[in-house]
Amino acid sequence: MLKGVIFDLDGVITDTSGFHYLCWKRLADEYSVPFDKEFNERFKGVSRLDCARMLFPDIKDEEEIERLANKKNDYYVEMCQQIVPEDIFPGVIEFLSELRKNNIKTAIGSVSKNTDLVLSRLQVKELFDAIVGGRDIKRSKPAPDVFLLGAEKLGLDPKDCIVIEDAYAGIEAAHAAGMLAVGIGTKENLPIADMVVPSVKDLSLNDLIELYNSKAK
Ligand code: B16
Ligand code: MG
């Protein structure tokens, strides 16, 4: 039975995925390195250091990679100070309360080390039964760790949870954890998702139950 829903943070709950893009773009421009939205798709759900390694493939000095990643994070943390509760995506609060009313547990599963900052700015921490962020795990998506820990914190069997994700690596992570994954975006970007909708406001609990029951083994 469907018992829990684990939400990715950046790009699902709020538009911080746009912030990540703008900050990497700012860094890339400073160093005259090519970077665009298509390239940014590969950064979604991937750790800060791995993103920096992808952006600067010629730099092998790990201290330098760390310095560049920290620089990007300074831009990002500064940008996050503008976040206000109204920046939560439309329909998210309503969907969370629909889930809770029906005894479905809710969690955040993000590899961002700024998870706490973003959720605090949005003032939504108490809407989740469990929160897993980048400081709680070693391996970022596509490894299943973040979602497995989410299920564990909810006290649920992973197969009774559904993940909601906007990143290709995040869908892979959900599948690796033995969970179904709803993609937020387009079929073109997320061909491996079990179902795709443009945004959380297009989802209902019934959609998730139907998906779960149709794939139940
Ligand atoms: P930070 P998610 C991920 O968060 C982002 O999608 C990804 O673009 C970012 O690099 C990663 O967090 C690390 O974030 O630099 O804040 O630690 O999609 O798993 O919520
Ligand atoms: Mg995301």
PDB file of C-alpha atoms and ligand atoms in Angstrom:
ATOM      1  CA  MET A   1       0.000   0.000   0.000  1.00  0.00           C
ATOM      2  CA  LEU A   2       1.161   3.531  -0.687  1.00  0.00           C
ATOM      3  CA  LYS A   3       2.230   4.938   2.670  1.00  0.00           C
ATOM      4  CA  GLY A   4       4.741   7.704   2.003  1.00  0.00           C
ATOM      5  CA  VAL A   5       5.679  10.369  -0.528  1.00  0.00           C
ATOM      6  CA  ILE A   6       9.240  11.700  -0.693  1.00  0.00           C
ATOM      7  CA  PHE A   7       9.700  15.069  -2.364  1.00  0.00           C
ATOM      8  CA  ASP A   8      12.856  16.326  -3.958  1.00  0.00           C
ATOM      9  CA  LEU A   9      13.456  19.953  -2.965  1.00  0.00           C
ATOM     10  CA  ASP A  10      15.113  21.998  -5.717  1.00  0.00           C
ATOM     11  CA  GLY A  11      12.765  22.310  -8.667  1.00  0.00           C
ATOM     12  CA  VAL A  12       9.878  20.408  -7.040  1.00  0.00           C
ATOM     13  CA  ILE A  13       8.946  22.412  -3.943  1.00  0.00           C
ATOM     14  CA  THR A  14      10.394  25.729  -5.119  1.00  0.00           C
ATOM     15  CA  ASP A  15      12.465  27.205  -7.932  1.00  0.00           C
ATOM     16  CA  THR A  16      15.881  26.903  -6.287  1.00  0.00           C
ATOM     17  CA  SER A  17      16.914  24.835  -9.269  1.00  0.00           C
ATOM     18  CA  GLY A  18      16.787  28.143 -11.191  1.00  0.00           C
ATOM     19  CA  PHE A  19      19.014  29.681  -8.487  1.00  0.00           C
ATOM     20  CA  HIS A  20      21.544  26.843  -8.807  1.00  0.00           C
ATOM     21  CA  TYR A  21      21.615  27.438 -12.567  1.00  0.00           C
ATOM     22  CA  LEU A  22      22.155  31.203 -12.225  1.00  0.00           C
ATOM     23  CA  CYS A  23      24.993  30.726  -9.721  1.00  0.00           C
ATOM     24  CA  TRP A  24      26.842  28.141 -11.819  1.00  0.00           C
ATOM     25  CA  LYS A  25      26.301  30.400 -14.860  1.00  0.00           C
ATOM     26  CA  ARG A  26      27.806  33.358 -12.986  1.00  0.00           C
ATOM     27  CA  LEU A  27      30.866  31.270 -12.055  1.00  0.00           C
ATOM     28  CA  ALA A  28      31.189  29.836 -15.573  1.00  0.00           C
ATOM     29  CA  ASP A  29      31.058  33.334 -17.101  1.00  0.00           C
ATOM     30  CA  GLU A  30      33.744  34.574 -14.703  1.00  0.00           C
ATOM     31  CA  TYR A  31      36.056  31.816 -15.907  1.00  0.00           C
ATOM     32  CA  SER A  32      34.876  31.944 -19.568  1.00  0.00           C
ATOM     33  CA  VAL A  33      33.729  28.344 -19.425  1.00  0.00           C
ATOM     34  CA  PRO A  34      30.732  27.314 -21.584  1.00  0.00           C
ATOM     35  CA  PHE A  35      27.549  26.578 -19.621  1.00  0.00           C
ATOM     36  CA  ASP A  36      23.891  26.593 -20.630  1.00  0.00           C
ATOM     37  CA  LYS A  37      20.519  25.254 -19.501  1.00  0.00           C
ATOM     38  CA  GLU A  38      21.000  21.974 -21.349  1.00  0.00           C
ATOM     39  CA  PHE A  39      24.298  21.332 -19.550  1.00  0.00           C
ATOM     40  CA  ASN A  40      22.594  22.354 -16.292  1.00  0.00           C
ATOM     41  CA  GLU A  41      20.145  19.422 -16.650  1.00  0.00           C
ATOM     42  CA  ARG A  42      23.069  17.138 -15.766  1.00  0.00           C
ATOM     43  CA  PHE A  43      23.696  19.111 -12.562  1.00  0.00           C
ATOM     44  CA  LYS A  44      20.238  18.425 -11.125  1.00  0.00           C
ATOM     45  CA  GLY A  45      20.367  16.106  -8.125  1.00  0.00           C
ATOM     46  CA  VAL A  46      24.160  15.974  -8.301  1.00  0.00           C
ATOM     47  CA  SER A  47      26.436  17.137  -5.464  1.00  0.00           C
ATOM     48  CA  ARG A  48      28.113  20.538  -5.542  1.00  0.00           C
ATOM     49  CA  LEU A  49      31.623  19.090  -5.905  1.00  0.00           C
ATOM     50  CA  ASP A  50      30.610  16.774  -8.734  1.00  0.00           C
ATOM     51  CA  CYS A  51      28.991  19.724 -10.522  1.00  0.00           C
ATOM     52  CA  ALA A  52      32.225  21.715 -10.171  1.00  0.00           C
ATOM     53  CA  ARG A  53      34.206  18.760 -11.552  1.00  0.00           C
ATOM     54  CA  MET A  54      31.863  18.640 -14.585  1.00  0.00           C
ATOM     55  CA  LEU A  55      32.099  22.391 -15.154  1.00  0.00           C
ATOM     56  CA  PHE A  56      35.905  22.438 -14.935  1.00  0.00           C
ATOM     57  CA  PRO A  57      36.963  19.059 -16.385  1.00  0.00           C
ATOM     58  CA  ASP A  58      40.533  20.265 -16.918  1.00  0.00           C
ATOM     59  CA  ILE A  59      41.113  21.105 -13.265  1.00  0.00           C
ATOM     60  CA  LYS A  60      42.506  18.076 -11.452  1.00  0.00           C
ATOM     61  CA  ASP A  61      43.553  19.890  -8.275  1.00  0.00           C
ATOM     62  CA  GLU A  62      40.817  18.986  -5.759  1.00  0.00           C
ATOM     63  CA  GLU A  63      41.564  21.999  -3.571  1.00  0.00           C
ATOM     64  CA  GLU A  64      40.910  24.280  -6.518  1.00  0.00           C
ATOM     65  CA  ILE A  65      37.669  22.408  -7.329  1.00  0.00           C
ATOM     66  CA  GLU A  66      36.606  22.887  -3.722  1.00  0.00           C
ATOM     67  CA  ARG A  67      37.425  26.593  -3.855  1.00  0.00           C
ATOM     68  CA  LEU A  68      35.314  27.020  -7.000  1.00  0.00           C
ATOM     69  CA  ALA A  69      32.431  24.998  -5.509  1.00  0.00           C
ATOM     70  CA  ASN A  70      32.568  27.157  -2.359  1.00  0.00           C
ATOM     71  CA  LYS A  71      32.457  30.288  -4.488  1.00  0.00           C
ATOM     72  CA  LYS A  72      29.325  29.044  -6.236  1.00  0.00           C
ATOM     73  CA  ASN A  73      27.815  28.205  -2.858  1.00  0.00           C
ATOM     74  CA  ASP A  74      28.488  31.728  -1.564  1.00  0.00           C
ATOM     75  CA  TYR A  75      26.492  33.083  -4.527  1.00  0.00           C
ATOM     76  CA  TYR A  76      23.746  30.531  -3.865  1.00  0.00           C
ATOM     77  CA  VAL A  77      23.434  31.191  -0.122  1.00  0.00           C
ATOM     78  CA  GLU A  78      23.275  34.929  -0.846  1.00  0.00           C
ATOM     79  CA  MET A  79      20.495  34.361  -3.390  1.00  0.00           C
ATOM     80  CA  CYS A  80      18.558  32.147  -0.964  1.00  0.00           C
ATOM     81  CA  GLN A  81      18.213  35.097   1.425  1.00  0.00           C
ATOM     82  CA  GLN A  82      15.536  36.439  -0.969  1.00  0.00           C
ATOM     83  CA  ILE A  83      13.333  33.357  -0.526  1.00  0.00           C
ATOM     84  CA  VAL A  84       9.962  34.101   1.090  1.00  0.00           C
ATOM     85  CA  PRO A  85       7.117  31.680   1.978  1.00  0.00           C
ATOM     86  CA  GLU A  86       5.223  32.756  -1.170  1.00  0.00           C
ATOM     87  CA  ASP A  87       7.990  31.185  -3.262  1.00  0.00           C
ATOM     88  CA  ILE A  88       6.649  27.711  -2.581  1.00  0.00           C
ATOM     89  CA  PHE A  89       5.342  26.367  -5.900  1.00  0.00           C
ATOM     90  CA  PRO A  90       1.564  26.547  -6.413  1.00  0.00           C
ATOM     91  CA  GLY A  91      -0.338  23.536  -5.120  1.00  0.00           C
ATOM     92  CA  VAL A  92       2.454  22.153  -2.912  1.00  0.00           C
ATOM     93  CA  ILE A  93       0.920  23.117   0.458  1.00  0.00           C
ATOM     94  CA  GLU A  94      -2.508  21.830  -0.635  1.00  0.00           C
ATOM     95  CA  PHE A  95      -1.035  18.558  -1.884  1.00  0.00           C
ATOM     96  CA  LEU A  96       0.908  18.036   1.354  1.00  0.00           C
ATOM     97  CA  SER A  97      -2.218  18.554   3.431  1.00  0.00           C
ATOM     98  CA  GLU A  98      -4.214  16.191   1.183  1.00  0.00           C
ATOM     99  CA  LEU A  99      -1.558  13.520   1.769  1.00  0.00           C
ATOM    100  CA  ARG A 100      -1.480  14.037   5.515  1.00  0.00           C
ATOM    101  CA  LYS A 101      -5.272  14.013   5.815  1.00  0.00           C
ATOM    102  CA  ASN A 102      -5.140  10.575   4.213  1.00  0.00           C
ATOM    103  CA  ASN A 103      -2.430   9.295   6.562  1.00  0.00           C
ATOM    104  CA  ILE A 104       0.265   9.325   3.914  1.00  0.00           C
ATOM    105  CA  LYS A 105       3.612  10.349   5.397  1.00  0.00           C
ATOM    106  CA  THR A 106       5.667  13.080   3.758  1.00  0.00           C
ATOM    107  CA  ALA A 107       9.414  13.600   3.501  1.00  0.00           C
ATOM    108  CA  ILE A 108      12.040  15.702   1.765  1.00  0.00           C
ATOM    109  CA  GLY A 109      14.855  13.868  -0.013  1.00  0.00           C
ATOM    110  CA  SER A 110      17.436  16.346  -1.269  1.00  0.00           C
ATOM    111  CA  VAL A 111      21.198  16.122  -1.724  1.00  0.00           C
ATOM    112  CA  SER A 112      21.517  19.847  -1.102  1.00  0.00           C
ATOM    113  CA  LYS A 113      23.536  20.881   1.938  1.00  0.00           C
ATOM    114  CA  ASN A 114      21.342  23.990   1.980  1.00  0.00           C
ATOM    115  CA  THR A 115      18.126  22.021   2.526  1.00  0.00           C
ATOM    116  CA  ASP A 116      17.594  23.399   6.003  1.00  0.00           C
ATOM    117  CA  LEU A 117      18.195  26.985   4.859  1.00  0.00           C
ATOM    118  CA  VAL A 118      15.694  26.720   1.983  1.00  0.00           C
ATOM    119  CA  LEU A 119      12.972  24.964   4.018  1.00  0.00           C
ATOM    120  CA  SER A 120      13.401  27.470   6.860  1.00  0.00           C
ATOM    121  CA  ARG A 121      13.063  30.423   4.481  1.00  0.00           C
ATOM    122  CA  LEU A 122       9.897  28.833   3.018  1.00  0.00           C
ATOM    123  CA  GLN A 123       8.630  28.122   6.565  1.00  0.00           C
ATOM    124  CA  VAL A 124       7.473  24.612   5.637  1.00  0.00           C
ATOM    125  CA  LYS A 125       9.658  22.373   7.803  1.00  0.00           C
ATOM    126  CA  GLU A 126       6.769  21.247   9.975  1.00  0.00           C
ATOM    127  CA  LEU A 127       4.827  20.023   6.931  1.00  0.00           C
ATOM    128  CA  PHE A 128       7.225  17.088   6.560  1.00  0.00           C
ATOM    129  CA  ASP A 129       7.445  14.001   8.766  1.00  0.00           C
ATOM    130  CA  ALA A 130      11.109  13.538   7.828  1.00  0.00           C
ATOM    131  CA  ILE A 131      13.792  15.675   6.192  1.00  0.00           C
ATOM    132  CA  VAL A 132      16.895  14.272   4.526  1.00  0.00           C
ATOM    133  CA  GLY A 133      19.437  16.747   3.153  1.00  0.00           C
ATOM    134  CA  GLY A 134      22.964  16.667   1.769  1.00  0.00           C
ATOM    135  CA  ARG A 135      24.539  16.700   5.229  1.00  0.00           C
ATOM    136  CA  ASP A 136      22.857  13.382   6.088  1.00  0.00           C
ATOM    137  CA  ILE A 137      24.282  11.301   3.249  1.00  0.00           C
ATOM    138  CA  LYS A 138      27.622  10.531   1.604  1.00  0.00           C
ATOM    139  CA  ARG A 139      26.579   9.667  -1.957  1.00  0.00           C
ATOM    140  CA  SER A 140      24.399  12.028  -3.996  1.00  0.00           C
ATOM    141  CA  LYS A 141      21.797  10.944  -6.552  1.00  0.00           C
ATOM    142  CA  PRO A 142      21.744   8.695  -8.640  1.00  0.00           C
ATOM    143  CA  ALA A 143      22.713   6.611  -5.574  1.00  0.00           C
ATOM    144  CA  PRO A 144      19.577   5.586  -3.657  1.00  0.00           C
ATOM    145  CA  ASP A 145      20.918   6.693  -0.231  1.00  0.00           C
ATOM    146  CA  VAL A 146      18.870   9.874   0.163  1.00  0.00           C
ATOM    147  CA  PHE A 147      15.561   8.101  -0.496  1.00  0.00           C
ATOM    148  CA  LEU A 148      16.416   4.978   1.488  1.00  0.00           C
ATOM    149  CA  LEU A 149      17.228   7.165   4.484  1.00  0.00           C
ATOM    150  CA  GLY A 150      13.969   9.070   3.910  1.00  0.00           C
ATOM    151  CA  ALA A 151      11.947   5.837   4.039  1.00  0.00           C
ATOM    152  CA  GLU A 152      13.876   4.717   7.109  1.00  0.00           C
ATOM    153  CA  LYS A 153      13.181   8.008   8.904  1.00  0.00           C
ATOM    154  CA  LEU A 154       9.490   7.634   8.033  1.00  0.00           C
ATOM    155  CA  GLY A 155       9.594   4.074   9.371  1.00  0.00           C
ATOM    156  CA  LEU A 156       8.370   2.734   6.003  1.00  0.00           C
ATOM    157  CA  ASP A 157       9.348   0.007   3.590  1.00  0.00           C
ATOM    158  CA  PRO A 158      10.936   1.721   0.519  1.00  0.00           C
ATOM    159  CA  LYS A 159       8.497  -0.023  -1.835  1.00  0.00           C
ATOM    160  CA  ASP A 160       5.585   1.721  -0.101  1.00  0.00           C
ATOM    161  CA  CYS A 161       6.984   5.150  -0.973  1.00  0.00           C
ATOM    162  CA  ILE A 162       6.725   7.216  -4.148  1.00  0.00           C
ATOM    163  CA  VAL A 163       9.305   9.847  -5.071  1.00  0.00           C
ATOM    164  CA  ILE A 164       8.546  13.157  -6.775  1.00  0.00           C
ATOM    165  CA  GLU A 165      11.568  14.412  -8.707  1.00  0.00           C
ATOM    166  CA  ASP A 166      12.594  16.862 -11.428  1.00  0.00           C
ATOM    167  CA  ALA A 167      16.059  15.402 -12.090  1.00  0.00           C
ATOM    168  CA  TYR A 168      17.052  12.472 -14.278  1.00  0.00           C
ATOM    169  CA  ALA A 169      19.580  11.421 -11.617  1.00  0.00           C
ATOM    170  CA  GLY A 170      16.802  11.659  -9.015  1.00  0.00           C
ATOM    171  CA  ILE A 171      14.519   9.293 -10.938  1.00  0.00           C
ATOM    172  CA  GLU A 172      17.430   6.853 -11.226  1.00  0.00           C
ATOM    173  CA  ALA A 173      18.004   7.178  -7.461  1.00  0.00           C
ATOM    174  CA  ALA A 174      14.333   6.455  -6.710  1.00  0.00           C
ATOM    175  CA  HIS A 175      14.386   3.350  -8.900  1.00  0.00           C
ATOM    176  CA  ALA A 176      17.640   2.197  -7.309  1.00  0.00           C
ATOM    177  CA  ALA A 177      15.855   2.522  -3.944  1.00  0.00           C
ATOM    178  CA  GLY A 178      13.016   0.313  -5.241  1.00  0.00           C
ATOM    179  CA  MET A 179      10.534   3.210  -5.386  1.00  0.00           C
ATOM    180  CA  LEU A 180       8.258   4.490  -8.130  1.00  0.00           C
ATOM    181  CA  ALA A 181       9.076   7.979  -9.373  1.00  0.00           C
ATOM    182  CA  VAL A 182       6.849  10.772 -10.622  1.00  0.00           C
ATOM    183  CA  GLY A 183       8.761  13.200 -12.834  1.00  0.00           C
ATOM    184  CA  ILE A 184       8.130  16.931 -12.670  1.00  0.00           C
ATOM    185  CA  GLY A 185       8.920  18.313 -16.107  1.00  0.00           C
ATOM    186  CA  THR A 186       8.617  16.745 -19.554  1.00  0.00           C
ATOM    187  CA  LYS A 187       8.710  13.189 -20.927  1.00  0.00           C
ATOM    188  CA  GLU A 188      11.595  14.334 -23.100  1.00  0.00           C
ATOM    189  CA  ASN A 189      13.777  15.252 -20.097  1.00  0.00           C
ATOM    190  CA  LEU A 190      12.572  12.429 -17.859  1.00  0.00           C
ATOM    191  CA  PRO A 191      11.866   9.444 -20.150  1.00  0.00           C
ATOM    192  CA  ILE A 192      12.495   6.912 -17.365  1.00  0.00           C
ATOM    193  CA  ALA A 193       9.941   8.363 -14.921  1.00  0.00           C
ATOM    194  CA  ASP A 194       6.896   6.181 -14.150  1.00  0.00           C
ATOM    195  CA  MET A 195       4.635   9.178 -14.791  1.00  0.00           C
ATOM    196  CA  VAL A 196       5.361  12.804 -15.718  1.00  0.00           C
ATOM    197  CA  VAL A 197       3.419  15.978 -14.900  1.00  0.00           C
ATOM    198  CA  PRO A 198       4.434  19.608 -15.487  1.00  0.00           C
ATOM    199  CA  SER A 199       4.234  20.544 -11.794  1.00  0.00           C
ATOM    200  CA  VAL A 200       3.059  19.387  -8.365  1.00  0.00           C
ATOM    201  CA  LYS A 201      -0.219  21.295  -8.787  1.00  0.00           C
ATOM    202  CA  ASP A 202      -1.111  18.817 -11.560  1.00  0.00           C
ATOM    203  CA  LEU A 203      -0.925  15.874  -9.134  1.00  0.00           C
ATOM    204  CA  SER A 204      -3.546  14.393  -6.833  1.00  0.00           C
ATOM    205  CA  LEU A 205      -3.384  11.622  -4.271  1.00  0.00           C
ATOM    206  CA  ASN A 206      -5.618   9.556  -6.578  1.00  0.00           C
ATOM    207  CA  ASP A 207      -3.005   9.801  -9.355  1.00  0.00           C
ATOM    208  CA  LEU A 208      -0.381   8.410  -6.980  1.00  0.00           C
ATOM    209  CA  ILE A 209      -2.634   5.613  -5.725  1.00  0.00           C
ATOM    210  CA  GLU A 210      -3.527   4.635  -9.309  1.00  0.00           C
ATOM    211  CA  LEU A 211       0.144   4.637 -10.285  1.00  0.00           C
ATOM    212  CA  TYR A 212       1.095   2.595  -7.235  1.00  0.00           C
ATOM    213  CA  ASN A 213      -1.684   0.056  -7.766  1.00  0.00           C
ATOM    214  CA  SER A 214      -0.973  -0.278 -11.496  1.00  0.00           C
ATOM    215  CA  LYS A 215       2.671  -1.158 -10.815  1.00  0.00           C
ATOM    216  CA  ALA A 216       2.204  -3.121  -7.577  1.00  0.00           C
ATOM    217  CA  LYS A 217       3.891  -6.497  -7.777  1.00  0.00           C
TER     218      LYS A 217
HETATM  219  P1  B16 B   1      24.114  22.319  -2.587  1.00  0.00           P
HETATM  220  P2  B16 B   1      18.036  18.269  -4.942  1.00  0.00           P
HETATM  221  C1  B16 B   1      20.442  19.235  -5.541  1.00  0.00           C
HETATM  222  O1  B16 B   1      19.279  19.287  -4.800  1.00  0.00           O
HETATM  223  C2  B16 B   1      20.364  20.098  -6.764  1.00  0.00           C
HETATM  224  O2  B16 B   1      19.442  19.544  -7.699  1.00  0.00           O
HETATM  225  C3  B16 B   1      21.706  20.158  -7.422  1.00  0.00           C
HETATM  226  O3  B16 B   1      21.653  20.962  -8.571  1.00  0.00           O
HETATM  227  C4  B16 B   1      22.741  20.702  -6.423  1.00  0.00           C
HETATM  228  O4  B16 B   1      24.023  20.745  -6.999  1.00  0.00           O
HETATM  229  C5  B16 B   1      22.742  19.785  -5.210  1.00  0.00           C
HETATM  230  O5  B16 B   1      21.443  19.749  -4.653  1.00  0.00           O
HETATM  231  C6  B16 B   1      23.726  20.243  -4.156  1.00  0.00           C
HETATM  232  O6  B16 B   1      23.250  21.426  -3.603  1.00  0.00           O
HETATM  233  O7  B16 B   1      25.209  22.951  -3.367  1.00  0.00           O
HETATM  234  O8  B16 B   1      23.091  23.321  -2.071  1.00  0.00           O
HETATM  235  O9  B16 B   1      24.618  21.401  -1.508  1.00  0.00           O
HETATM  236  O10 B16 B   1      17.586  18.390  -6.377  1.00  0.00           O
HETATM  237  O11 B16 B   1      18.520  16.897  -4.538  1.00  0.00           O
HETATM  238  O12 B16 B   1      17.040  18.858  -3.988  1.00  0.00           O
HETATM  239 MG    MG B   2      15.592  18.733  -7.964  1.00  0.00          MG
END
